[in-house]
PDB file of C-alpha atoms and ligand atoms in Angstrom:
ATOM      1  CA  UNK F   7      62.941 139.059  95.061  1.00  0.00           C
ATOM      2  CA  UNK F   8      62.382 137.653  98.502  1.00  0.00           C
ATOM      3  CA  UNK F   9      61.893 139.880 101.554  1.00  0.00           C
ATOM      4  CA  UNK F  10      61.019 136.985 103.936  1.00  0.00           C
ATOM      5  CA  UNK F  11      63.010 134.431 105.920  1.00  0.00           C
ATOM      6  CA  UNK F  12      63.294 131.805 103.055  1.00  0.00           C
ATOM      7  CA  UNK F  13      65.453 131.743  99.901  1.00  0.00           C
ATOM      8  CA  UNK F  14      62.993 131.585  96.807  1.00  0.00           C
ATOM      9  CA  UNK F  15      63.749 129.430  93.974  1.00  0.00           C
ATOM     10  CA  UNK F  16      66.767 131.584  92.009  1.00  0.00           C
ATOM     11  CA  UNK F  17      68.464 132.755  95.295  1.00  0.00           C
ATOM     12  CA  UNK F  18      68.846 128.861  95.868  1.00  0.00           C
ATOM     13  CA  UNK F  19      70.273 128.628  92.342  1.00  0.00           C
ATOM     14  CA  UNK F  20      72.368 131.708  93.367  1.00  0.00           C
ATOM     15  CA  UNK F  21      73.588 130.208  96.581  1.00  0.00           C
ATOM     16  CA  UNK F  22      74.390 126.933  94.245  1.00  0.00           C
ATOM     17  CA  UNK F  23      75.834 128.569  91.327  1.00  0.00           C
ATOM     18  CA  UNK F  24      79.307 129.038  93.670  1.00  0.00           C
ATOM     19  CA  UNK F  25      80.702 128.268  97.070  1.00  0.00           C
ATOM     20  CA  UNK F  26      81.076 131.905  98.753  1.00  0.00           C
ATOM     21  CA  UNK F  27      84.863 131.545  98.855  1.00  0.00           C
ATOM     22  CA  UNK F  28      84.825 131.215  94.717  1.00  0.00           C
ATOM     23  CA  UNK F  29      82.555 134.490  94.701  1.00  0.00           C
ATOM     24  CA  UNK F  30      84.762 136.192  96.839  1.00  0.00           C
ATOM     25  CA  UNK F  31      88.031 135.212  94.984  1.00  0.00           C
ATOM     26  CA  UNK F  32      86.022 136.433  91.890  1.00  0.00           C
ATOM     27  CA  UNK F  33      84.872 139.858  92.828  1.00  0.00           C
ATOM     28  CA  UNK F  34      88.375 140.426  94.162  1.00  0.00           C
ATOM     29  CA  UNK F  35      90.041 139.999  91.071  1.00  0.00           C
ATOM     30  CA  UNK F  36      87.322 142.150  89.451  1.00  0.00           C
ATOM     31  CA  UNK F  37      87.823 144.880  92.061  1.00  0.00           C
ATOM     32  CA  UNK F  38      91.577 144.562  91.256  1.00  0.00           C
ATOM     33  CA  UNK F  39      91.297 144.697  87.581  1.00  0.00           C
ATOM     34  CA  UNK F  40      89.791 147.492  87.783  1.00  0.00           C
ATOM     35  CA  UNK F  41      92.164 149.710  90.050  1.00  0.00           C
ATOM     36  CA  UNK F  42      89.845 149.874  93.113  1.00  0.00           C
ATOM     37  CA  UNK F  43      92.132 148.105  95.010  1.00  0.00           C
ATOM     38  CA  UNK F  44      94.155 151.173  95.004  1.00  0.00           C
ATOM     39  CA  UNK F  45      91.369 153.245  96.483  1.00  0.00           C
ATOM     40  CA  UNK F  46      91.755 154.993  99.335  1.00  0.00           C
ATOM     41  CA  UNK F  47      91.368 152.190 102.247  1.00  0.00           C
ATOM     42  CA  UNK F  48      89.529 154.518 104.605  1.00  0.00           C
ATOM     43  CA  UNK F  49      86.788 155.105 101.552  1.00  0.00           C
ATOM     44  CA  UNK F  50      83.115 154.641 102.961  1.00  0.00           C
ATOM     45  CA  UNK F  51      81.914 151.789 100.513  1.00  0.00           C
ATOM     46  CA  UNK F  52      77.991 151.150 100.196  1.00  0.00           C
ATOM     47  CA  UNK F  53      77.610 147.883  98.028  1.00  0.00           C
ATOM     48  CA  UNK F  54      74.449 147.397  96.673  1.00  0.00           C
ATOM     49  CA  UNK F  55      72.260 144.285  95.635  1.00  0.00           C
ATOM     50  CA  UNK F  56      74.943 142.626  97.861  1.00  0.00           C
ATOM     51  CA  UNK F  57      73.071 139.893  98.572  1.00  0.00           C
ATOM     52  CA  UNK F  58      75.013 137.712 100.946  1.00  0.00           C
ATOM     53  CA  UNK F  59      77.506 139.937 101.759  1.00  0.00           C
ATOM     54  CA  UNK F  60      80.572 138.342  99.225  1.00  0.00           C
ATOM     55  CA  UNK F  61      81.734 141.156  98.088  1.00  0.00           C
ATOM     56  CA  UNK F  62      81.772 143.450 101.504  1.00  0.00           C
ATOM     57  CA  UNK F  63      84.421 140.128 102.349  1.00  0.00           C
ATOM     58  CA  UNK F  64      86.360 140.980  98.996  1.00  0.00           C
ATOM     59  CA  UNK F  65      86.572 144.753  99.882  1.00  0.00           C
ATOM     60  CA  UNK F  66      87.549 143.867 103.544  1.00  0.00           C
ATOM     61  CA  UNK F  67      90.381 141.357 102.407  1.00  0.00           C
ATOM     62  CA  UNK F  68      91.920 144.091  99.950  1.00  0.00           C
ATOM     63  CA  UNK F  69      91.926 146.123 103.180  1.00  0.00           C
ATOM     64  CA  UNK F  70      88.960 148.562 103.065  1.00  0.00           C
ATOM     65  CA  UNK F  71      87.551 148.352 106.878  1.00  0.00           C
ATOM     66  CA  UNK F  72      84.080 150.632 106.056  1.00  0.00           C
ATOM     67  CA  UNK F  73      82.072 148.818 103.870  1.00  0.00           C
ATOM     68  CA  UNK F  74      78.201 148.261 104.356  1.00  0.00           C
ATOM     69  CA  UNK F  75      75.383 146.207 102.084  1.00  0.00           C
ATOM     70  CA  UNK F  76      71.828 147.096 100.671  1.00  0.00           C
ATOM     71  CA  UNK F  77      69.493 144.591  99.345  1.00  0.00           C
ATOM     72  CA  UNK F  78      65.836 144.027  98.794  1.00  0.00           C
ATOM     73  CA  UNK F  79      66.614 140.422 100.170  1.00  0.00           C
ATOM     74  CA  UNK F  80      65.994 140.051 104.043  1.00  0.00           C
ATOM     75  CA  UNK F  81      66.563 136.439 103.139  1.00  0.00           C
ATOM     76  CA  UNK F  82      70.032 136.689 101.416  1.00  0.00           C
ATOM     77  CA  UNK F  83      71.325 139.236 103.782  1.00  0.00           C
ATOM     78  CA  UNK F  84      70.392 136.670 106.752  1.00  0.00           C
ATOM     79  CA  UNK F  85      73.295 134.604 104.946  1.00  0.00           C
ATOM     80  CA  UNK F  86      75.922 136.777 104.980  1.00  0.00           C
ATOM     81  CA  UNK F  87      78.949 137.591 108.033  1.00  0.00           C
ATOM     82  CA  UNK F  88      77.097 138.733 111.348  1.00  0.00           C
ATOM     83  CA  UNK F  89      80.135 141.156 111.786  1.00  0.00           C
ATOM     84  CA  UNK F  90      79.180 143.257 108.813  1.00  0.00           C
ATOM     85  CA  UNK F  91      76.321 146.085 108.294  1.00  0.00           C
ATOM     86  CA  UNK F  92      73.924 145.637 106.801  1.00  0.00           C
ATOM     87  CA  UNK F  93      70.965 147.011 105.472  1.00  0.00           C
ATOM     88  CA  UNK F  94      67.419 146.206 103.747  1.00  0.00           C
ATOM     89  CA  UNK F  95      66.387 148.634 100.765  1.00  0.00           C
ATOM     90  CA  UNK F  96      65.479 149.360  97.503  1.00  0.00           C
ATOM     91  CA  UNK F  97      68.366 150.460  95.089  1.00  0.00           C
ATOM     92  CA  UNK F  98      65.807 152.808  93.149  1.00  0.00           C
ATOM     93  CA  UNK F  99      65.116 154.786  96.754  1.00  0.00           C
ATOM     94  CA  UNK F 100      67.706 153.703  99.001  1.00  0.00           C
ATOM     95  CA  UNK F 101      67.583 154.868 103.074  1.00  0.00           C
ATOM     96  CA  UNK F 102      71.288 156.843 102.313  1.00  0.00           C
ATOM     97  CA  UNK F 103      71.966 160.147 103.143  1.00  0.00           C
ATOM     98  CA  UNK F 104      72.919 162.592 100.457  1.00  0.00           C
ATOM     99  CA  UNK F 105      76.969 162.750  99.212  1.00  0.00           C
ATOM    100  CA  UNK F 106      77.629 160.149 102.265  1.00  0.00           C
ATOM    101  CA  UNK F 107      79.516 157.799 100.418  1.00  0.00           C
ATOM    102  CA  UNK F 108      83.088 157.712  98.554  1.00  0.00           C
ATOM    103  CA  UNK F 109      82.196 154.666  97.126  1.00  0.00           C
ATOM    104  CA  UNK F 110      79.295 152.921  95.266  1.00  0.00           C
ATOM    105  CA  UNK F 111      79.766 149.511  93.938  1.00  0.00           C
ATOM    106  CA  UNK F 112      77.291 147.017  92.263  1.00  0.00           C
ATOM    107  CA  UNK F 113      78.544 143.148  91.618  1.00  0.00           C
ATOM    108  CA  UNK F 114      75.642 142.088  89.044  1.00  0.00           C
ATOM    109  CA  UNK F 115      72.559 143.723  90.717  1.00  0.00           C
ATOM    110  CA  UNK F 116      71.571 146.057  87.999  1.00  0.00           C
ATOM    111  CA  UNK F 117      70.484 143.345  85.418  1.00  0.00           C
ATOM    112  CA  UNK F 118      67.509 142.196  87.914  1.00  0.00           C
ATOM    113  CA  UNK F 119      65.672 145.867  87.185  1.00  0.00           C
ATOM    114  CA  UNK F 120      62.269 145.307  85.394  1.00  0.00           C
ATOM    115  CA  UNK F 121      63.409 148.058  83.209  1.00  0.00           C
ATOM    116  CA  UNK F 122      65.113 151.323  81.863  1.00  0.00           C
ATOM    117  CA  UNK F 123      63.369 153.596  83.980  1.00  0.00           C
ATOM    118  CA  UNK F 124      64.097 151.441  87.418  1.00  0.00           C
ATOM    119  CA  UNK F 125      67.979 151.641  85.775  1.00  0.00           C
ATOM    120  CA  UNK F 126      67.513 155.704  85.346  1.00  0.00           C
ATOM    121  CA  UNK F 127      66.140 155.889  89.031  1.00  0.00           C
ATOM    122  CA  UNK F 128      68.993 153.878  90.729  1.00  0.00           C
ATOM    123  CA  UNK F 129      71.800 156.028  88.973  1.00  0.00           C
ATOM    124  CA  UNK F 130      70.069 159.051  89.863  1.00  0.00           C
ATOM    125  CA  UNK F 131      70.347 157.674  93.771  1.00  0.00           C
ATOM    126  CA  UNK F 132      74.115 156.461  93.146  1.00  0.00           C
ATOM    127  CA  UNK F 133      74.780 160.146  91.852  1.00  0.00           C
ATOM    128  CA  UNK F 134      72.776 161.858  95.162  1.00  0.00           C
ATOM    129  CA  UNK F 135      74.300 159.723  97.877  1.00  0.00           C
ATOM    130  CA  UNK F 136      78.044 159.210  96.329  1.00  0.00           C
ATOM    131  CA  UNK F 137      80.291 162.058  97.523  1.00  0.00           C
ATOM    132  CA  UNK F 138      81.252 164.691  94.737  1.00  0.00           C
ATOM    133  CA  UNK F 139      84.594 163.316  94.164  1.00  0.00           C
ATOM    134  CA  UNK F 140      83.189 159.652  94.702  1.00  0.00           C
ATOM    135  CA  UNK F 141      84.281 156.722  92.793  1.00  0.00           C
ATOM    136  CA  UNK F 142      81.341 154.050  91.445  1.00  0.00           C
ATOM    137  CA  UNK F 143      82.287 150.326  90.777  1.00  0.00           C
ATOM    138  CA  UNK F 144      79.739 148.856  88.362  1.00  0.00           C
ATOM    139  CA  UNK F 145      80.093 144.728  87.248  1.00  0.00           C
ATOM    140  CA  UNK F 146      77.096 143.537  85.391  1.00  0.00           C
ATOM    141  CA  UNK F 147      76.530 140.827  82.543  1.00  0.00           C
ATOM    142  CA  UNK F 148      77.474 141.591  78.969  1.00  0.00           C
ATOM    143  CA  UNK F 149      76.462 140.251  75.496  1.00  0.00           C
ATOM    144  CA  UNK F 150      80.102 139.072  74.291  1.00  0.00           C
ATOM    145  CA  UNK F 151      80.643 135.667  72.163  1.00  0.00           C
ATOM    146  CA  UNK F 152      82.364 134.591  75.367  1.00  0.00           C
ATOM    147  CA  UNK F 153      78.474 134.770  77.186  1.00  0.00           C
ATOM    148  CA  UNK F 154      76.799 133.406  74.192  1.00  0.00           C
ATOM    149  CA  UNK F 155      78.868 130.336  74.515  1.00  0.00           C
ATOM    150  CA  UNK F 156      78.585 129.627  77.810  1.00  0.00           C
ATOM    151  CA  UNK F 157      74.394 130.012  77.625  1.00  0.00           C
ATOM    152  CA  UNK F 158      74.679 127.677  74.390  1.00  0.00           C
ATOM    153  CA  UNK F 159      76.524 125.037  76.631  1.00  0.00           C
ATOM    154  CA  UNK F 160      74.602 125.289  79.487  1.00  0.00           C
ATOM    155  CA  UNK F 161      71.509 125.115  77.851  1.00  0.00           C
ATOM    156  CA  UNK F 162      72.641 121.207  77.132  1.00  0.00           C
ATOM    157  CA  UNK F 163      70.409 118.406  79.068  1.00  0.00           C
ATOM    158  CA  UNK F 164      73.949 115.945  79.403  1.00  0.00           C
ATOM    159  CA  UNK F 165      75.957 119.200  80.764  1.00  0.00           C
ATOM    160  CA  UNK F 166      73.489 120.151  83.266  1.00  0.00           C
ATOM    161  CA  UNK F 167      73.008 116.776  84.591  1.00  0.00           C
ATOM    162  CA  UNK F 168      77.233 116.543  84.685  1.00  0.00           C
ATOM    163  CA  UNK F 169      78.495 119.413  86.068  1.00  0.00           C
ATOM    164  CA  UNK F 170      75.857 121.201  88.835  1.00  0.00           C
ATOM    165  CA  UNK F 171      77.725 124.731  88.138  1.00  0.00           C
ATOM    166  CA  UNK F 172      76.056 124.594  84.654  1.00  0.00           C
ATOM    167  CA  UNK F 173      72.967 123.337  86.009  1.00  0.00           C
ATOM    168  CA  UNK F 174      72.754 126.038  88.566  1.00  0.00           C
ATOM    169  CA  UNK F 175      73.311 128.902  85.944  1.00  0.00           C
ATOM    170  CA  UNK F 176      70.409 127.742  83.640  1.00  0.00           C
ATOM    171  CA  UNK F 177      68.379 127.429  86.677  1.00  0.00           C
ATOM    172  CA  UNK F 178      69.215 131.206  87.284  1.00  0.00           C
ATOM    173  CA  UNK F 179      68.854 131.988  83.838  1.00  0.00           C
ATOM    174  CA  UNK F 180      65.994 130.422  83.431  1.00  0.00           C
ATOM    175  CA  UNK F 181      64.449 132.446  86.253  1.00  0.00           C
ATOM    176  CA  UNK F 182      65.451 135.932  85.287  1.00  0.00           C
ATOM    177  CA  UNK F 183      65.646 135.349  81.872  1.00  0.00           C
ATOM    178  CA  UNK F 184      62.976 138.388  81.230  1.00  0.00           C
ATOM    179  CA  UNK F 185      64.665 140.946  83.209  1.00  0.00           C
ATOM    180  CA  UNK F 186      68.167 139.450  82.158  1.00  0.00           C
ATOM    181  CA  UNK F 187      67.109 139.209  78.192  1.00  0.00           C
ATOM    182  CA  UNK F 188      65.952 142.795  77.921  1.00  0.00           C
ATOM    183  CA  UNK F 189      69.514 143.413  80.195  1.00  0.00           C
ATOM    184  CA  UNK F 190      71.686 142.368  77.091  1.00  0.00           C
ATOM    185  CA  UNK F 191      69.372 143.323  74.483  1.00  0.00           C
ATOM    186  CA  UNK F 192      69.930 147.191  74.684  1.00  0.00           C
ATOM    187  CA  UNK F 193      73.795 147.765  75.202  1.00  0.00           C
ATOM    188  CA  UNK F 194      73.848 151.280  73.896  1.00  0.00           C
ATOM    189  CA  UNK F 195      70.563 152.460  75.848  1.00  0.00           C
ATOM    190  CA  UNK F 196      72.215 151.059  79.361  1.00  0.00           C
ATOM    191  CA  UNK F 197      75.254 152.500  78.708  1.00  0.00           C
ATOM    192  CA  UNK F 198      73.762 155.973  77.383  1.00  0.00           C
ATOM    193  CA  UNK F 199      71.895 155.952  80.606  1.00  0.00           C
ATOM    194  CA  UNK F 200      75.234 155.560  82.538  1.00  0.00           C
ATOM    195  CA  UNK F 201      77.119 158.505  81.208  1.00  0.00           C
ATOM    196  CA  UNK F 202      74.221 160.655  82.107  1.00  0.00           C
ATOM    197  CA  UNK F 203      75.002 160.285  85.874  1.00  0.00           C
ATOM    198  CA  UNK F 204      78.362 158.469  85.696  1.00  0.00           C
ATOM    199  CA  UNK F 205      81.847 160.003  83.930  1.00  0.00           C
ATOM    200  CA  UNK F 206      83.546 156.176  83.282  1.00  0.00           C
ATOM    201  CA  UNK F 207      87.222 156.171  84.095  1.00  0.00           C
ATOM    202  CA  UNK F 208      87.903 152.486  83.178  1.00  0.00           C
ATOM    203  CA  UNK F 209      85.421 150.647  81.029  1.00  0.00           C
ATOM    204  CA  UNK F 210      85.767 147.333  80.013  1.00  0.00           C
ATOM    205  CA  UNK F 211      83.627 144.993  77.844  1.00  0.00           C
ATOM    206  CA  UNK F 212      85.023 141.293  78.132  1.00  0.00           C
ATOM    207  CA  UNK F 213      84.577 138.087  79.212  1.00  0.00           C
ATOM    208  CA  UNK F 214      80.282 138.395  79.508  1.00  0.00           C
ATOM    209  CA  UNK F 215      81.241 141.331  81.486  1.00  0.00           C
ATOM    210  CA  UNK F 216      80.352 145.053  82.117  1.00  0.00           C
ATOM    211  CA  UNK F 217      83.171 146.259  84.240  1.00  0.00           C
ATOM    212  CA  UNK F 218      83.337 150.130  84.848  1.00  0.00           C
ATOM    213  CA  UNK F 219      85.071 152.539  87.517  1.00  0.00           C
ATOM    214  CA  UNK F 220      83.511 155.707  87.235  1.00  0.00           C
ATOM    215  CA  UNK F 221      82.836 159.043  88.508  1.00  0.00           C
ATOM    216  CA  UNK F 222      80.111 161.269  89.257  1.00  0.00           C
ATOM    217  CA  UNK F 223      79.690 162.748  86.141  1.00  0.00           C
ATOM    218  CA  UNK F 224      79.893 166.971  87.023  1.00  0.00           C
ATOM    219  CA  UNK F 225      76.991 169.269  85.981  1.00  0.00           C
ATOM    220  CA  UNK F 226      77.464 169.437  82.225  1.00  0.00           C
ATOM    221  CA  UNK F 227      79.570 166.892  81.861  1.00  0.00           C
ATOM    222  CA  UNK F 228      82.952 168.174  82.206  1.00  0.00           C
ATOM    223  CA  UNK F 229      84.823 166.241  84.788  1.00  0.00           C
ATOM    224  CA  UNK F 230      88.817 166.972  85.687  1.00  0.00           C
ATOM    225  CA  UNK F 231      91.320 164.618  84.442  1.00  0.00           C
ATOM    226  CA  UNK F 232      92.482 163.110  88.071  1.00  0.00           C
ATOM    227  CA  UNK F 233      91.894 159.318  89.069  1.00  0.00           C
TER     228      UNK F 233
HETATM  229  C1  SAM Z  17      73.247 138.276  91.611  1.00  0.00           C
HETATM  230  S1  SAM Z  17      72.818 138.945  93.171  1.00  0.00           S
HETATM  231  C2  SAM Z  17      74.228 139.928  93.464  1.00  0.00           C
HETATM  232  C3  SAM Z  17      75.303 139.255  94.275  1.00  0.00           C
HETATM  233  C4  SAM Z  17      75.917 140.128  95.305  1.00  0.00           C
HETATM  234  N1  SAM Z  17      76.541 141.282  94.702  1.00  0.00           N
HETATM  235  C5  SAM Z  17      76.912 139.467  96.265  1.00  0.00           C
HETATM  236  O1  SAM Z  17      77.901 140.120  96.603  1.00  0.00           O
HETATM  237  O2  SAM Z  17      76.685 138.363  96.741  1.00  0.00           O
HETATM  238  C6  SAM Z  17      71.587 140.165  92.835  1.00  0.00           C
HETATM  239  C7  SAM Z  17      71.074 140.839  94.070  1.00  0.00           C
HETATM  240  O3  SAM Z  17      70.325 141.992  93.710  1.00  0.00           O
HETATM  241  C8  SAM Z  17      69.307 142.151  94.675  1.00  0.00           C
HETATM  242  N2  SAM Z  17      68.303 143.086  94.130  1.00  0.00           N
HETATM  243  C9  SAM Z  17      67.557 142.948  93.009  1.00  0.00           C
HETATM  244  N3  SAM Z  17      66.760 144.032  92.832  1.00  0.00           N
HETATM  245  C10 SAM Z  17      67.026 144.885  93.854  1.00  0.00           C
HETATM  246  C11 SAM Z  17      66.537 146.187  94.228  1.00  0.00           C
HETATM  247  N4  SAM Z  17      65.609 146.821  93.483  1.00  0.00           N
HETATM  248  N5  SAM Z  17      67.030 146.760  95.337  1.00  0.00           N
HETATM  249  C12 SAM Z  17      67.963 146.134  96.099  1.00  0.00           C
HETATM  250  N6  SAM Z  17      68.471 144.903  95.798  1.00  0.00           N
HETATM  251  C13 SAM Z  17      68.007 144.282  94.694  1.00  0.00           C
HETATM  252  C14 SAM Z  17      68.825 140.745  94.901  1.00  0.00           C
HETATM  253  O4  SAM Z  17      68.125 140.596  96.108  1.00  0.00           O
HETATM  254  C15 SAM Z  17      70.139 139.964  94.880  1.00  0.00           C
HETATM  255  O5  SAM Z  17      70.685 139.814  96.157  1.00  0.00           O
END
């Protein structure tokens, strides 16, 4: 990923795939499907992988005022709203203090990690620098027959030429497919790896989506029964 001024070939798919207003109406319904609109609106928020800042506009239009961004992209963040903070890191070491946040959230970042490990690493950071009684917001691809049908028809020379949307995600795909691949290749082993740091209050699998609100999960695993 791109730590210099220019966008690299897939953040210009990215920026092509959707206008920013379309990625902000989507991550707002996904915040609101899963209940985090009803999150306390004075939560700290750290958003990471978030890019050019879409979704710190989604939390500030459901009313949450202290939300900042972390991404490896100096490039991407360049793009996003000069009135919010943010911040240039590395999700598997991130420059966060410990138990500062009381909420971590994650729009489709975690499927760009080379691997289990680099998944392992950034929980165990979303675990140190949430706040005990934190709330995590995870939305990442997901191998459903919805997914599998949109790569089949995007994968079609007429429909990419037709309709630049399609076009765009194949040019994406195309680019990440190895990190992406392995992604939805190993279901059980990413979400084994959640639960070891994360105690899931909502968990949905729909759509070609991974949506999850969780909590830190306590030493042990037992967690009380409270949203
Ligand atoms: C599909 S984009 C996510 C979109 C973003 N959530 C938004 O709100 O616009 C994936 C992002 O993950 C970032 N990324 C990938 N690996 C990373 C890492 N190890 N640390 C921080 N950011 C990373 C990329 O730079 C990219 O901006």
């Amino acid at each position: 990923m791109n730590t210099a001024h220019d966008l690299d070939s897939w953040e210009r798919a990215y920026r092509d795939f959707e206008t920013p207003a379309e990625e902000i109406r989507k991550f707002e319904r996904r915040l609101r499907a899963l209940g985090a609109d009803r999150l306390d609106r004075s939560s700290r928020i750290l958003e990471i992988c978030c890019g050019r800042g879409n979704a710190l506009v989604a939390w500030r239009r459901l009313g949450f005022r202290r939300a900042i961004g972390l991404d490896l992209s100096y490039a991407l963040l360049r793009l996003a709203d000069a009135g919010t903070t943010r911040v240039v890191g590395d999700i598997r070491a991130m420059p966060v203090a410990d138990a500062s946040q009381d909420i971590v959230a994650v729009h489709g970042g975690l499927h760009h990690l080379p691997s289990l490990e680099d998944l392992e690493a950034t929980l165990r950071e979303v675990a140190r620098v949430i706040r005990p009684d934190g709330r995590v917001v995870i939305v990442e691809p997901w191998s459903t027959p919805f997914l599998t049908a949109v790569h089949a028809l995007s994968r079609q020379s007429p429909i990419r030429r037709l309709w630049k949307k399609m076009d765009a995600f194949e040019r994406m795909y195309e680019l990440e497919h190895t990190t992406y691949d392995a992604w939805l290749g190993q279901p059980a082993a990413i979400l084994a790896t959640v639960r070891r740091h994360l105690e899931p209050v909502v968990l949905q699998r729909r759509w070609g989506k991974l949506m999850v609100l969780a909590r830190r999960a306590a030493p042990g695993g037992a967690v009380d029964a409270a949203r």
